[in-house]
Amino acid sequence: MIRLLLGLFEMNKNALAATVPVAATDVAVSWDNLYWFLVYISLFFFVGIILAMIIFAVKYRKDVHKKPKYIHGHTGLEIVWTVIPTFLVLWIFWWGWVVYKDMIHAPADAMEVHVVGKQWLWQFVYKNGTSSIGDLYVPVNKPVKLIMSSEDVIHSMFIPNFRVKQDVVPGMYTSVWFETKIPGIHQIFCTEYCGTSHSGMLGRVIALTPDQWRDWVSGKKIDVDSLPADPTYPGFRSNHLGEGMPASQGTLTTGLSLAEKGKALTQSKGCVACHSVDGSRLVGPSYKGIFGEDVKLEGGKVVKVDENYIRRSIENPQAEIVEGYPPSMPVYKGLVTEEEIIAITEYIKSLK
Ligand code: CUA
């Protein structure tokens, strides 16, 4: 607080920057610009109003001999105090909206990582089938999109250095994306009270240089402790759930990619008896080429086939029947795990 005030009065950019987390993405820089604009404009009006109040209190203090003149309306003044604040708030809205749009729309070439929140840890599942707990491995200078869901209660993914925060909700997917420029460690917090160990539900983004990233993808161990510490929270750890819960670096357990796991699942769970993968018509719609497309439902509603639609169609298929098909698929809610849904979704995505 003291540092903030000193920084404000000196208009010292470095002193001010030290009062917020390090800005490790372009979106973070944009948010900070808007934030400091709001701080300065609030300060401007605060000082202006207090000064005017003091001057008027002194100048017009009680004087029994003077009767002030009555004023009835002043069009000029009314226009000024209507037009200026209107433009100001519209400008702030527009500014916030532009940054918000950048923040929520991931670039099309973003690398996708699935995130499962559970009491009380973060699990990250990568397209190549690897999964890691506590630590999220990403390359620097590449957009990364997190597709997130929860296995139990509502959690919230917060990465202060990237200025992204999003609830992680059971039964549906939410997402955030980021592209960090700063290699090393960036702290993750859970910011939705989710039970006893909520405060221990920590994680780290491990941002790797291109060489380190190639090493990790090829299965080499990364010496995380030798990486640059989080510039904002140097002392934090991945999660502190005790000795039994160290951050796992991730291993290729089966050697199968997510899509390959999904393919095996659609066979072992019998999905392929009713859903073809080549576009031909069986009892249910084919998986081929549906991801990202619009589909017409019984009743005329049109929905886009995305992660959330696939999830709903697995867990509660009767709610949205594709036009022209019988409502014969059984409910799979509770019969498939979070990771199995992720794998099946990636398999359907791969069937272009
Ligand atoms: Cu998970 Cu708080």
Coordinates of C-alpha atoms and ligand atoms in Angstrom, one line a residue:
M1 CA 0.0 0.0 0.0
I2 CA 2.8 2.4 1.0
R3 CA 4.7 1.4 -2.1
L4 CA 1.6 2.0 -4.2
L5 CA 1.1 5.5 -2.8
L6 CA 4.7 6.4 -3.1
G7 CA 4.8 5.1 -6.7
L8 CA 1.7 7.1 -7.5
F9 CA 3.0 10.4 -6.2
E10 CA 6.3 9.9 -7.9
M11 CA 4.6 8.6 -11.1
N12 CA 7.3 6.0 -10.9
K13 CA 6.6 3.2 -13.4
N14 CA 8.9 0.7 -11.8
A15 CA 7.7 1.3 -8.3
L16 CA 4.1 0.8 -9.5
A17 CA 4.9 -2.3 -11.5
A18 CA 6.4 -3.8 -8.3
T19 CA 2.9 -3.7 -6.7
V20 CA 1.3 -6.1 -9.2
P21 CA 2.5 -9.5 -10.3
V22 CA 5.1 -9.6 -13.2
A23 CA 3.3 -9.2 -16.5
A24 CA 4.4 -12.3 -18.4
T25 CA 2.1 -12.1 -21.4
D26 CA 0.9 -9.4 -23.8
V27 CA -2.6 -9.7 -22.3
A28 CA -1.2 -9.0 -18.9
V29 CA 0.5 -5.8 -20.2
S30 CA -2.8 -4.7 -21.7
W31 CA -4.7 -5.3 -18.4
D32 CA -2.0 -3.4 -16.5
N33 CA -2.3 -0.4 -18.8
L34 CA -6.1 -0.3 -18.3
Y35 CA -5.6 -0.9 -14.5
W36 CA -3.2 2.0 -14.1
F37 CA -5.4 4.2 -16.3
L38 CA -8.3 3.6 -13.9
V39 CA -6.0 4.2 -10.9
Y40 CA -4.8 7.5 -12.3
I41 CA -8.2 8.7 -13.3
S42 CA -9.7 7.8 -9.9
L43 CA -6.8 9.7 -8.3
F44 CA -7.4 12.7 -10.6
F45 CA -11.1 13.0 -9.6
F46 CA -10.4 12.2 -5.9
V47 CA -7.8 15.0 -5.7
G48 CA -9.9 17.4 -7.8
I49 CA -13.1 16.9 -5.7
I50 CA -11.3 17.1 -2.4
L51 CA -9.5 20.3 -3.4
A52 CA -12.7 21.9 -4.7
M53 CA -14.4 21.0 -1.5
I54 CA -11.7 22.6 0.6
I55 CA -11.6 25.8 -1.5
F56 CA -15.4 26.2 -1.4
A57 CA -15.5 25.5 2.4
V58 CA -13.0 28.2 3.0
K59 CA -14.3 30.7 0.4
Y60 CA -18.0 30.4 1.2
R61 CA -17.7 30.0 5.0
K62 CA -20.5 31.5 7.0
D63 CA -21.0 35.2 6.4
V64 CA -24.2 36.6 7.9
H65 CA -24.3 39.7 5.8
K66 CA -24.1 38.0 2.4
K67 CA -27.1 36.3 0.7
P68 CA -26.0 34.1 -2.2
K69 CA -27.8 34.5 -5.5
Y70 CA -30.2 31.7 -6.6
I71 CA -29.3 29.8 -9.8
H72 CA -32.0 28.0 -11.8
G73 CA -30.4 25.5 -14.2
H74 CA -27.4 26.0 -16.3
T75 CA -27.5 24.3 -19.7
G76 CA -23.8 24.6 -20.5
L77 CA -22.8 23.0 -17.2
E78 CA -25.3 20.2 -17.5
I79 CA -24.0 19.4 -21.0
V80 CA -20.5 19.3 -19.7
W81 CA -21.1 17.0 -16.8
T82 CA -23.2 14.7 -18.9
V83 CA -21.1 14.4 -22.0
I84 CA -17.6 14.1 -20.4
P85 CA -18.5 11.3 -18.0
T86 CA -20.5 9.5 -20.7
F87 CA -17.5 9.5 -23.1
L88 CA -15.2 8.5 -20.3
V89 CA -17.2 5.5 -19.2
L90 CA -17.8 4.4 -22.8
W91 CA -14.1 4.7 -23.5
I92 CA -13.3 2.6 -20.4
F93 CA -15.9 0.0 -21.4
W94 CA -14.5 -0.1 -25.0
W95 CA -11.0 -0.5 -23.7
G96 CA -11.9 -3.3 -21.3
W97 CA -13.9 -5.0 -24.0
V98 CA -11.0 -5.0 -26.5
V99 CA -8.7 -6.5 -23.9
Y100 CA -11.3 -9.0 -22.8
K101 CA -11.8 -10.2 -26.3
D102 CA -8.1 -10.8 -26.7
M103 CA -8.1 -12.6 -23.4
I104 CA -10.9 -15.1 -24.1
H105 CA -10.4 -15.9 -27.8
A106 CA -7.5 -18.3 -28.2
P107 CA -5.6 -18.1 -31.5
A108 CA -6.6 -21.0 -33.8
D109 CA -3.1 -22.4 -33.7
A110 CA -3.0 -22.6 -29.9
M111 CA -1.6 -25.8 -28.3
E112 CA -4.4 -27.5 -26.4
V113 CA -3.9 -29.0 -22.9
H114 CA -6.7 -30.5 -20.9
V115 CA -7.0 -29.6 -17.2
V116 CA -8.8 -31.6 -14.6
G117 CA -9.3 -30.0 -11.2
K118 CA -9.9 -32.2 -8.3
Q119 CA -9.8 -31.9 -4.5
W120 CA -7.0 -30.8 -4.2
L121 CA -4.7 -30.9 -7.2
W122 CA -4.4 -29.9 -10.8
Q123 CA -4.0 -32.6 -13.4
F124 CA -2.8 -31.7 -16.9
V125 CA -3.4 -34.0 -19.9
Y126 CA -1.5 -33.4 -23.1
K127 CA -2.4 -34.5 -26.6
N128 CA 0.5 -36.9 -26.8
G129 CA -1.1 -38.9 -23.9
T130 CA 1.2 -37.6 -21.2
S131 CA -0.3 -36.4 -18.0
S132 CA 1.3 -34.4 -15.2
I133 CA 0.1 -33.4 -11.8
G134 CA 0.8 -30.0 -10.2
D135 CA 3.1 -28.8 -13.0
L136 CA 1.9 -27.6 -16.4
Y137 CA 4.6 -27.9 -19.0
V138 CA 4.4 -25.4 -21.9
P139 CA 6.8 -23.9 -24.5
V140 CA 7.4 -20.1 -24.4
N141 CA 6.2 -17.9 -27.2
K142 CA 3.5 -20.3 -28.2
P143 CA -0.2 -19.8 -27.5
V144 CA -1.5 -22.5 -25.1
K145 CA -5.2 -23.1 -24.6
L146 CA -6.4 -24.9 -21.4
I147 CA -9.6 -26.8 -21.7
M148 CA -10.7 -27.3 -18.1
S149 CA -13.2 -29.3 -16.1
S150 CA -13.6 -30.5 -12.6
E151 CA -14.1 -34.0 -11.2
D152 CA -15.9 -32.8 -8.0
V153 CA -16.6 -29.2 -6.9
I154 CA -16.0 -25.8 -8.5
H155 CA -12.3 -24.8 -8.6
S156 CA -10.8 -21.8 -10.3
M157 CA -7.6 -21.6 -12.3
F158 CA -5.7 -18.4 -11.6
I159 CA -2.2 -17.6 -13.1
P160 CA -1.4 -14.1 -11.7
N161 CA 1.6 -13.5 -14.0
F162 CA -0.6 -14.1 -17.0
R163 CA -3.7 -12.2 -15.7
V164 CA -6.0 -15.1 -16.5
K165 CA -8.6 -16.5 -14.1
Q166 CA -11.4 -18.9 -14.9
D167 CA -13.8 -21.1 -12.9
V168 CA -13.3 -24.8 -13.4
V169 CA -16.7 -26.4 -13.1
P170 CA -17.9 -30.1 -13.0
G171 CA -20.0 -31.3 -15.9
M172 CA -18.8 -28.7 -18.5
Y173 CA -15.7 -27.2 -20.0
T174 CA -14.3 -23.7 -19.6
S175 CA -11.1 -22.4 -21.0
V176 CA -8.3 -19.8 -20.8
W177 CA -5.3 -19.2 -23.0
F178 CA -2.0 -17.5 -22.7
E179 CA 1.3 -17.1 -24.5
T180 CA 4.2 -16.4 -22.1
K181 CA 7.4 -14.7 -23.0
I182 CA 9.2 -15.4 -19.8
P183 CA 10.8 -18.9 -19.4
G184 CA 10.8 -20.5 -16.0
I185 CA 8.2 -21.0 -13.3
H186 CA 4.9 -19.2 -12.9
Q187 CA 2.6 -19.8 -9.9
I188 CA -0.9 -21.2 -10.3
F189 CA -3.5 -20.8 -7.5
C190 CA -7.0 -22.2 -7.0
T191 CA -9.2 -19.2 -6.4
E192 CA -12.5 -20.8 -5.6
Y193 CA -13.0 -22.1 -2.1
C194 CA -13.2 -25.9 -2.7
G195 CA -12.7 -27.5 0.7
T196 CA -10.2 -28.1 3.5
S197 CA -7.0 -28.0 1.3
H198 CA -8.2 -25.2 -1.0
S199 CA -5.2 -23.1 -0.1
G200 CA -2.9 -26.0 -0.8
M201 CA -4.3 -26.5 -4.3
L202 CA -1.3 -24.9 -6.0
G203 CA 0.4 -25.5 -9.3
R204 CA 3.1 -24.2 -11.5
V205 CA 3.4 -23.3 -15.1
I206 CA 6.8 -24.6 -16.2
A207 CA 7.6 -22.4 -19.3
L208 CA 10.3 -24.1 -21.3
T209 CA 12.7 -22.7 -23.9
P210 CA 12.5 -24.4 -27.4
D211 CA 15.4 -26.7 -26.5
Q212 CA 14.0 -27.7 -23.1
W213 CA 10.6 -28.2 -24.7
R214 CA 12.0 -30.6 -27.2
D215 CA 13.7 -32.5 -24.4
W216 CA 10.5 -32.7 -22.4
V217 CA 8.4 -33.9 -25.3
S218 CA 10.9 -36.6 -26.1
G219 CA 10.6 -37.9 -22.5
K220 CA 13.7 -36.4 -20.9
K221 CA 13.5 -35.2 -17.3
I222 CA 13.6 -31.5 -16.8
D223 CA 15.5 -30.2 -13.8
V224 CA 12.7 -27.9 -12.6
D225 CA 14.7 -26.6 -9.6
S226 CA 17.4 -25.2 -11.9
L227 CA 14.8 -23.1 -13.9
P228 CA 14.3 -19.4 -13.1
A229 CA 12.1 -19.0 -10.1
D230 CA 8.7 -17.3 -10.4
P231 CA 9.6 -13.6 -10.5
T232 CA 6.5 -12.7 -8.4
Y233 CA 6.3 -15.6 -6.0
P234 CA 9.9 -17.0 -5.7
G235 CA 9.2 -19.1 -2.6
F236 CA 6.1 -20.9 -3.8
R237 CA 5.9 -24.6 -4.7
S238 CA 3.8 -26.8 -6.9
N239 CA 1.5 -28.1 -4.2
H240 CA 2.1 -28.8 -0.6
L241 CA -0.2 -31.7 0.1
G242 CA 2.6 -33.5 1.9
E243 CA 5.2 -36.0 1.1
G244 CA 2.8 -38.4 -0.7
M245 CA 1.9 -35.7 -3.3
P246 CA 4.9 -34.4 -5.1
A247 CA 4.5 -32.7 -8.5
S248 CA 4.8 -35.4 -11.1
Q249 CA 6.7 -34.6 -14.2
G250 CA 4.5 -36.7 -16.4
T251 CA 5.3 -40.0 -18.1
L252 CA 4.1 -41.6 -21.2
T253 CA 2.2 -44.3 -19.3
T254 CA 0.9 -46.2 -22.3
G255 CA 2.7 -44.7 -25.2
L256 CA -0.6 -43.8 -26.7
S257 CA -1.7 -40.3 -27.7
L258 CA -4.9 -39.0 -26.3
A259 CA -6.7 -39.6 -29.6
E260 CA -5.3 -43.2 -29.7
K261 CA -6.6 -43.8 -26.2
G262 CA -9.9 -42.4 -27.3
K263 CA -10.1 -44.7 -30.3
A264 CA -9.4 -47.7 -28.0
L265 CA -12.2 -46.5 -25.6
T266 CA -14.8 -46.1 -28.4
Q267 CA -14.1 -49.8 -29.2
S268 CA -14.0 -51.2 -25.7
K269 CA -17.1 -49.3 -24.6
G270 CA -19.0 -50.2 -27.7
C271 CA -19.5 -46.7 -29.2
V272 CA -18.5 -47.9 -32.6
A273 CA -21.4 -50.3 -32.8
C274 CA -23.6 -47.2 -33.5
H275 CA -21.2 -44.5 -34.6
S276 CA -19.1 -44.9 -37.7
V277 CA -15.7 -43.2 -38.1
D278 CA -15.9 -43.0 -41.9
G279 CA -19.0 -40.9 -42.4
S280 CA -21.4 -43.8 -43.1
R281 CA -24.7 -43.9 -41.3
L282 CA -25.3 -46.4 -38.5
V283 CA -27.8 -46.2 -35.6
G284 CA -26.2 -42.9 -34.5
P285 CA -24.4 -40.0 -36.4
S286 CA -20.9 -40.7 -37.6
Y287 CA -17.9 -39.2 -35.8
K288 CA -16.2 -38.2 -39.0
G289 CA -15.8 -34.5 -39.7
I290 CA -18.3 -33.3 -37.1
F291 CA -16.0 -31.4 -34.8
G292 CA -16.4 -27.6 -35.2
E293 CA -19.4 -28.1 -37.4
D294 CA -23.0 -27.1 -36.7
V295 CA -25.5 -29.9 -36.2
K296 CA -29.3 -29.7 -36.4
L297 CA -31.2 -31.2 -33.5
E298 CA -34.7 -32.6 -33.3
G299 CA -36.9 -29.6 -32.7
G300 CA -34.9 -27.4 -35.0
K301 CA -32.2 -26.1 -32.7
V302 CA -28.8 -25.8 -34.2
V303 CA -25.7 -26.4 -32.0
K304 CA -22.0 -26.3 -32.7
V305 CA -20.1 -29.5 -32.1
D306 CA -17.4 -28.5 -29.5
E307 CA -16.0 -30.1 -26.4
N308 CA -19.0 -29.2 -24.3
Y309 CA -21.4 -30.7 -26.9
I310 CA -19.5 -34.0 -27.1
R311 CA -19.5 -34.1 -23.3
R312 CA -23.2 -33.6 -23.1
S313 CA -23.8 -36.1 -25.8
I314 CA -21.9 -38.8 -23.8
E315 CA -23.2 -38.0 -20.4
N316 CA -26.8 -37.1 -21.2
P317 CA -27.5 -38.1 -24.9
Q318 CA -31.3 -37.9 -24.7
A319 CA -31.2 -34.1 -24.1
E320 CA -29.9 -33.3 -27.6
I321 CA -31.0 -35.8 -30.4
V322 CA -29.5 -35.1 -33.8
E323 CA -32.3 -34.6 -36.3
G324 CA -33.3 -37.9 -38.1
Y325 CA -31.8 -40.2 -35.6
P326 CA -33.5 -42.4 -32.9
P327 CA -33.1 -41.5 -29.2
S328 CA -31.6 -44.8 -28.4
M329 CA -28.2 -44.0 -26.8
P330 CA -27.9 -44.9 -23.1
V331 CA -26.8 -42.4 -20.5
Y332 CA -23.1 -42.7 -19.8
K333 CA -22.9 -40.2 -16.9
G334 CA -20.9 -41.8 -14.1
L335 CA -19.7 -44.6 -16.4
V336 CA -16.9 -42.7 -18.0
T337 CA -14.1 -40.8 -16.2
E338 CA -13.1 -37.2 -16.9
E339 CA -9.9 -38.5 -18.7
E340 CA -11.9 -40.9 -20.8
I341 CA -14.2 -38.1 -22.0
I342 CA -11.1 -36.0 -22.8
A343 CA -9.6 -38.9 -24.8
I344 CA -12.8 -39.6 -26.8
T345 CA -13.2 -35.9 -27.5
E346 CA -9.6 -35.8 -28.9
Y347 CA -10.3 -38.9 -31.0
I348 CA -13.4 -37.2 -32.5
K349 CA -11.4 -34.1 -33.1
S350 CA -8.8 -36.1 -35.0
L351 CA -11.4 -37.5 -37.4
K352 CA -11.3 -34.7 -39.9
Ligands
CUA1 CU1 -9.7 -26.0 -5.8 CU2 -9.9 -24.1 -4.3

